[in-house]
Coordinates of C-alpha atoms in Angstrom, one line a residue:
M1 CA 14.3 2.1 -37.1
T2 CA 17.5 4.0 -37.0
S3 CA 17.4 7.5 -35.6
K4 CA 17.6 9.0 -39.1
Q5 CA 14.6 6.8 -40.2
L6 CA 12.6 7.9 -37.1
V7 CA 13.1 11.6 -37.8
K8 CA 12.3 11.3 -41.5
C9 CA 9.1 9.3 -40.7
A10 CA 8.0 12.0 -38.2
I11 CA 8.6 14.7 -40.7
R12 CA 6.7 12.9 -43.4
F13 CA 3.9 11.7 -41.2
K14 CA 4.7 8.0 -41.8
G15 CA 4.2 6.6 -38.3
P16 CA 7.5 6.5 -36.5
E17 CA 7.9 3.8 -33.9
R18 CA 8.3 6.5 -31.3
I19 CA 8.7 10.3 -31.0
P20 CA 12.2 11.2 -32.0
V21 CA 14.1 13.5 -29.7
C22 CA 16.8 16.1 -29.9
Y23 CA 18.7 15.7 -26.6
P24 CA 21.9 17.7 -26.6
Y25 CA 22.9 16.5 -23.1
N26 CA 23.9 13.1 -24.5
W27 CA 24.2 12.7 -28.3
R28 CA 24.2 8.9 -28.0
I29 CA 20.7 9.0 -26.7
S30 CA 19.6 11.8 -29.1
D31 CA 18.1 11.0 -32.5
I32 CA 19.0 14.4 -33.9
V33 CA 22.6 15.4 -33.5
N34 CA 23.5 19.1 -33.8
V35 CA 26.9 20.0 -35.2
D36 CA 27.9 23.6 -35.4
V37 CA 28.9 24.9 -38.8
V38 CA 29.4 28.6 -37.6
R39 CA 32.0 29.5 -35.0
N40 CA 29.9 31.6 -32.7
F41 CA 31.9 30.9 -29.5
T42 CA 35.7 31.1 -30.2
G43 CA 38.8 32.4 -28.5
P44 CA 40.2 31.6 -25.1
D45 CA 37.1 32.5 -23.2
K46 CA 34.6 31.5 -25.9
V47 CA 33.3 35.0 -26.2
R48 CA 34.0 35.9 -29.9
S49 CA 31.9 35.0 -32.9
E50 CA 33.5 34.6 -36.3
W51 CA 31.0 37.3 -37.4
G52 CA 33.2 39.8 -35.4
F53 CA 31.1 40.5 -32.3
E54 CA 32.0 39.6 -28.7
W55 CA 29.6 38.1 -26.1
A56 CA 28.8 39.7 -22.8
H57 CA 27.5 37.1 -20.3
L58 CA 26.4 39.6 -17.6
E59 CA 25.6 37.8 -14.4
N60 CA 24.8 34.4 -15.8
E61 CA 27.8 32.6 -17.2
L62 CA 25.7 29.6 -18.3
A63 CA 23.5 31.8 -20.6
M64 CA 24.4 32.6 -24.2
G65 CA 24.7 36.3 -23.4
Q66 CA 24.4 39.2 -25.8
P67 CA 26.8 41.2 -28.0
R68 CA 28.9 43.8 -26.2
E69 CA 28.6 46.4 -29.0
P70 CA 27.6 46.4 -32.7
V71 CA 30.2 45.7 -35.4
I72 CA 28.5 48.0 -37.8
P73 CA 27.7 51.1 -35.7
T74 CA 27.2 53.3 -38.7
W75 CA 26.3 52.4 -42.3
A76 CA 29.7 53.7 -43.5
D77 CA 31.1 50.7 -41.6
L78 CA 29.2 48.3 -43.9
T79 CA 31.5 49.0 -46.8
R80 CA 34.5 47.9 -44.7
Y81 CA 32.8 44.9 -43.2
R82 CA 33.9 41.4 -44.3
A83 CA 31.7 38.4 -43.6
P84 CA 33.3 35.1 -42.5
D85 CA 34.7 32.8 -45.2
P86 CA 31.9 30.2 -46.0
H87 CA 34.6 28.0 -47.6
D88 CA 36.9 27.9 -44.7
P89 CA 38.5 24.4 -45.1
T90 CA 38.2 23.6 -41.4
R91 CA 34.5 24.5 -41.1
F92 CA 33.4 20.8 -41.2
D93 CA 36.1 19.2 -39.1
A94 CA 33.5 18.7 -36.3
I95 CA 31.0 16.7 -38.4
K96 CA 33.8 14.4 -39.6
E97 CA 34.8 13.6 -36.0
T98 CA 31.2 13.3 -34.8
R99 CA 30.2 10.9 -37.6
R100 CA 33.2 8.7 -36.8
D101 CA 32.1 8.6 -33.2
L102 CA 28.3 8.1 -33.6
G103 CA 28.0 6.4 -37.0
D104 CA 25.7 7.0 -39.9
G105 CA 22.4 6.1 -38.2
K106 CA 21.9 9.5 -36.6
Y107 CA 20.0 12.4 -38.2
Y108 CA 22.7 15.1 -38.5
K109 CA 21.7 18.8 -38.4
A110 CA 24.0 21.6 -39.5
N111 CA 23.6 24.0 -36.7
F112 CA 24.0 27.7 -37.5
V113 CA 23.3 28.5 -33.8
L114 CA 22.0 31.9 -34.9
S115 CA 21.1 33.1 -38.4
G116 CA 19.4 35.7 -40.6
F117 CA 17.8 38.6 -38.8
A118 CA 19.4 37.6 -35.5
I119 CA 22.9 38.0 -36.9
M120 CA 21.9 41.2 -38.7
S121 CA 20.7 42.7 -35.4
F122 CA 23.9 41.6 -33.6
L123 CA 26.1 43.2 -36.3
R124 CA 24.1 46.5 -36.5
G125 CA 22.5 46.6 -33.1
F126 CA 18.9 45.5 -32.4
T127 CA 17.2 48.9 -32.0
D128 CA 19.1 50.4 -35.0
T129 CA 18.2 47.4 -37.1
L130 CA 14.5 47.8 -36.3
E131 CA 14.6 51.5 -37.0
D132 CA 16.5 51.1 -40.3
L133 CA 14.0 48.6 -41.6
Y134 CA 11.8 51.7 -42.1
L135 CA 14.4 54.5 -42.4
E136 CA 17.3 52.8 -44.3
R137 CA 15.7 49.9 -46.0
D138 CA 18.1 49.6 -48.9
R139 CA 21.1 49.4 -46.5
V140 CA 19.3 46.8 -44.3
E141 CA 18.6 44.7 -47.4
A142 CA 22.3 45.0 -48.4
L143 CA 23.2 43.7 -44.9
A144 CA 20.6 40.9 -45.3
D145 CA 22.2 39.9 -48.6
I146 CA 25.6 39.5 -46.8
V147 CA 24.2 37.4 -44.0
F148 CA 21.8 35.3 -46.0
G149 CA 24.4 35.0 -48.8
F150 CA 27.0 33.5 -46.4
E151 CA 24.4 31.0 -45.1
E152 CA 23.5 29.9 -48.6
E153 CA 27.1 29.3 -49.5
V154 CA 27.5 27.1 -46.4
I155 CA 24.2 25.2 -47.2
R156 CA 25.6 24.3 -50.6
Q157 CA 28.4 22.4 -48.9
L158 CA 26.5 20.4 -46.3
K159 CA 25.2 17.3 -48.0
P160 CA 28.6 15.8 -49.0
Q161 CA 29.7 16.2 -45.4
G162 CA 26.9 13.9 -44.3
F163 CA 24.3 16.3 -43.0
D164 CA 20.6 15.6 -43.3
A165 CA 19.2 19.0 -42.4
V166 CA 20.0 22.7 -42.1
G167 CA 19.3 24.2 -38.7
L168 CA 18.6 27.9 -38.7
A169 CA 17.7 30.0 -35.6
D170 CA 16.1 33.4 -36.0
D171 CA 14.0 34.7 -33.2
W172 CA 11.0 36.8 -34.4
G173 CA 8.6 37.3 -31.6
T174 CA 8.0 39.2 -28.4
Q175 CA 5.5 37.6 -25.9
E176 CA 2.6 39.1 -27.9
S177 CA 3.5 39.8 -31.5
L178 CA 6.3 39.8 -34.1
F179 CA 9.1 42.4 -33.8
I180 CA 7.9 43.9 -37.1
S181 CA 4.6 43.9 -39.0
P182 CA 3.8 40.6 -40.8
K183 CA 3.6 42.8 -44.0
L184 CA 7.2 44.0 -43.7
W185 CA 8.4 40.5 -42.7
R186 CA 6.8 39.2 -45.9
E187 CA 8.3 41.8 -48.1
I188 CA 11.9 41.6 -46.8
F189 CA 12.5 38.2 -45.2
K190 CA 10.0 35.7 -46.6
P191 CA 11.6 35.7 -50.0
R192 CA 15.0 35.1 -48.5
Y193 CA 13.8 32.2 -46.4
R194 CA 12.0 30.8 -49.4
R195 CA 15.3 30.9 -51.3
Q196 CA 17.1 29.1 -48.4
I197 CA 14.5 26.4 -48.2
E198 CA 14.4 25.8 -51.9
L199 CA 18.2 25.6 -51.9
A200 CA 18.3 23.1 -49.0
H201 CA 15.7 20.9 -50.8
A202 CA 17.7 21.1 -54.1
C203 CA 20.7 19.9 -52.1
G204 CA 18.8 17.0 -50.6
L205 CA 18.4 18.5 -47.1
E206 CA 15.5 19.3 -44.9
L207 CA 15.2 22.7 -43.2
Y208 CA 14.7 23.0 -39.4
F209 CA 13.8 26.6 -38.3
H210 CA 13.9 27.8 -34.7
S211 CA 12.1 31.0 -33.6
C212 CA 11.3 32.2 -30.1
G213 CA 8.3 34.2 -29.1
Y214 CA 4.9 34.7 -30.6
I215 CA 5.2 33.7 -34.3
Y216 CA 1.7 32.3 -35.0
D217 CA 1.0 35.0 -37.7
I218 CA 3.8 33.8 -40.0
I219 CA 3.5 30.0 -39.5
P220 CA 1.2 29.9 -42.6
D221 CA 3.9 31.7 -44.6
L222 CA 6.6 29.2 -43.4
I223 CA 4.3 26.3 -44.5
E224 CA 3.7 28.0 -47.8
I225 CA 7.4 28.3 -48.6
G226 CA 8.0 24.7 -47.8
L227 CA 9.6 24.6 -44.3
D228 CA 10.0 21.1 -43.1
I229 CA 10.4 21.4 -39.3
L230 CA 9.4 24.4 -37.1
N231 CA 10.9 24.7 -33.6
P232 CA 8.8 27.3 -31.7
G233 CA 10.7 28.3 -28.6
Q234 CA 7.5 28.9 -26.6
P235 CA 4.7 26.7 -28.0
N236 CA 2.4 27.7 -25.2
I237 CA 2.3 31.4 -26.0
N238 CA 1.4 30.5 -29.6
N239 CA -1.4 28.3 -28.1
I240 CA -0.6 24.6 -28.6
R241 CA -4.2 23.6 -29.2
R242 CA -4.8 26.4 -31.8
M243 CA -1.6 25.5 -33.6
G244 CA -2.8 21.9 -33.7
E245 CA -6.2 22.8 -35.1
A246 CA -4.7 25.0 -37.8
F247 CA -1.4 23.3 -38.7
S248 CA -1.3 19.7 -37.6
G249 CA -0.4 17.5 -40.6
K250 CA 0.9 20.5 -42.6
I251 CA 4.4 20.8 -41.0
A252 CA 6.4 18.9 -38.5
F253 CA 7.0 20.6 -35.1
A254 CA 10.1 20.2 -33.0
C255 CA 8.7 21.3 -29.6
P256 CA 10.2 21.9 -26.2
V257 CA 8.4 21.9 -23.0
S258 CA 8.1 25.7 -22.7
Y259 CA 11.3 27.0 -21.3
Q260 CA 9.8 30.1 -19.8
T261 CA 7.4 28.3 -17.6
T262 CA 6.8 24.6 -17.3
G263 CA 10.3 23.5 -18.3
I264 CA 11.9 25.8 -15.8
S265 CA 9.8 25.7 -12.7
G266 CA 7.3 22.9 -13.4
N267 CA 7.2 19.6 -11.7
M268 CA 7.3 16.1 -13.3
E269 CA 3.5 15.9 -13.5
E270 CA 3.2 19.3 -15.2
I271 CA 6.0 18.5 -17.7
H272 CA 4.2 15.2 -18.6
R273 CA 0.9 17.0 -19.0
E274 CA 2.4 19.5 -21.4
V275 CA 4.2 16.8 -23.5
R276 CA 0.9 14.9 -23.7
E277 CA -0.8 18.1 -25.0
L278 CA 2.0 18.5 -27.6
V279 CA 1.5 14.9 -28.7
E280 CA -2.3 15.1 -28.9
C281 CA -2.3 18.4 -30.8
L282 CA 0.7 18.4 -33.0
G283 CA 1.8 14.7 -33.3
N284 CA -1.6 13.3 -34.1
R285 CA -1.3 12.7 -37.8
G286 CA 1.0 9.6 -37.8
G287 CA 3.9 11.8 -36.8
G288 CA 4.6 15.5 -37.1
L289 CA 6.3 15.9 -33.6
I290 CA 9.9 15.8 -32.5
G291 CA 10.8 16.3 -28.8
H292 CA 13.2 19.2 -28.6
I293 CA 15.2 19.7 -25.4
P294 CA 17.2 22.9 -25.5
T295 CA 20.8 23.2 -24.6
D296 CA 20.6 26.2 -22.3
L297 CA 17.9 25.1 -19.8
L298 CA 20.4 25.2 -16.8
G299 CA 21.4 28.7 -17.8
L300 CA 17.7 29.6 -17.8
G301 CA 17.3 28.3 -14.3
A302 CA 15.7 24.9 -14.9
K303 CA 15.0 22.9 -11.7
P304 CA 17.3 19.9 -11.2
G305 CA 15.7 16.9 -12.8
N306 CA 13.5 18.7 -15.2
I307 CA 15.7 17.9 -18.2
E308 CA 15.5 14.2 -17.5
S309 CA 11.7 14.5 -16.9
M310 CA 11.3 16.0 -20.4
L311 CA 13.3 13.2 -22.0
E312 CA 11.3 10.6 -20.1
A313 CA 8.0 12.2 -21.1
F314 CA 8.8 12.4 -24.8
Q315 CA 9.9 8.7 -24.7
M316 CA 6.7 7.6 -23.0
Y317 CA 4.2 8.8 -25.7
D318 CA 3.5 7.4 -29.1
S319 CA 2.5 9.8 -31.9
R320 CA 1.1 7.1 -34.2

């Protein structure tokens, strides 16, 4: 099987020959290849996003960082704000070069890096965005329409460029719960994700959705609206075994070894044990599991050798 065939078999529970992996440290080894379609790290020091905010890296230059200040500090600024041009003719230069280098056998994912609510909160400010969901809902929804509308325009252009999937990343959880109530999430954001998923499917693409934190309460909603691949950032705080009992066979999971605990400070034996649990619980229906190895493990303080141990563990186990 080619990498593309492996990933599609895993997503569709059709018995891939092995567990496919997303391994950003060497795209020739990786089955899934991420290619950015949003310029989130531009300028001489790679600190400016095309959305208009600048990154502050604080003490750790390897970490993504956080925005220095909001771009829309008051709602009066929303009327003057201009989103990036989704039809920028150079937006897809990277995928053309990457496909020439790696060929057509890879599974190419259009990587938004950050999307949806995450971008909204970076533009408006995290605390203000949360407050305004309750106090200024009409204005928050207007901002959501700008962000989600940009993403939808980009999605419409992806298939002819050779992409197989859309990769959205929108963190929703703390360590114990969602940032907002599931009810409010369902009212404001679920319909927008549904529209994006339906658009991706209409364009012949799968949708790959990353979300950090505790998101268990909305996984049934994501399944209901047709999500293909869920990438929970911390599978362990969502309870791997409970996720398997409730959702195995209903959605494909792209799982890391938890990069708050085992993936950072664990040893080889502990990494292999967690991967085995992921396989047994989530990859036990003739597929359904992709090994996801994050790009920022070194920035998060991973022990030397842990990245290679994760790749080795995912390559050892068979989900058939």
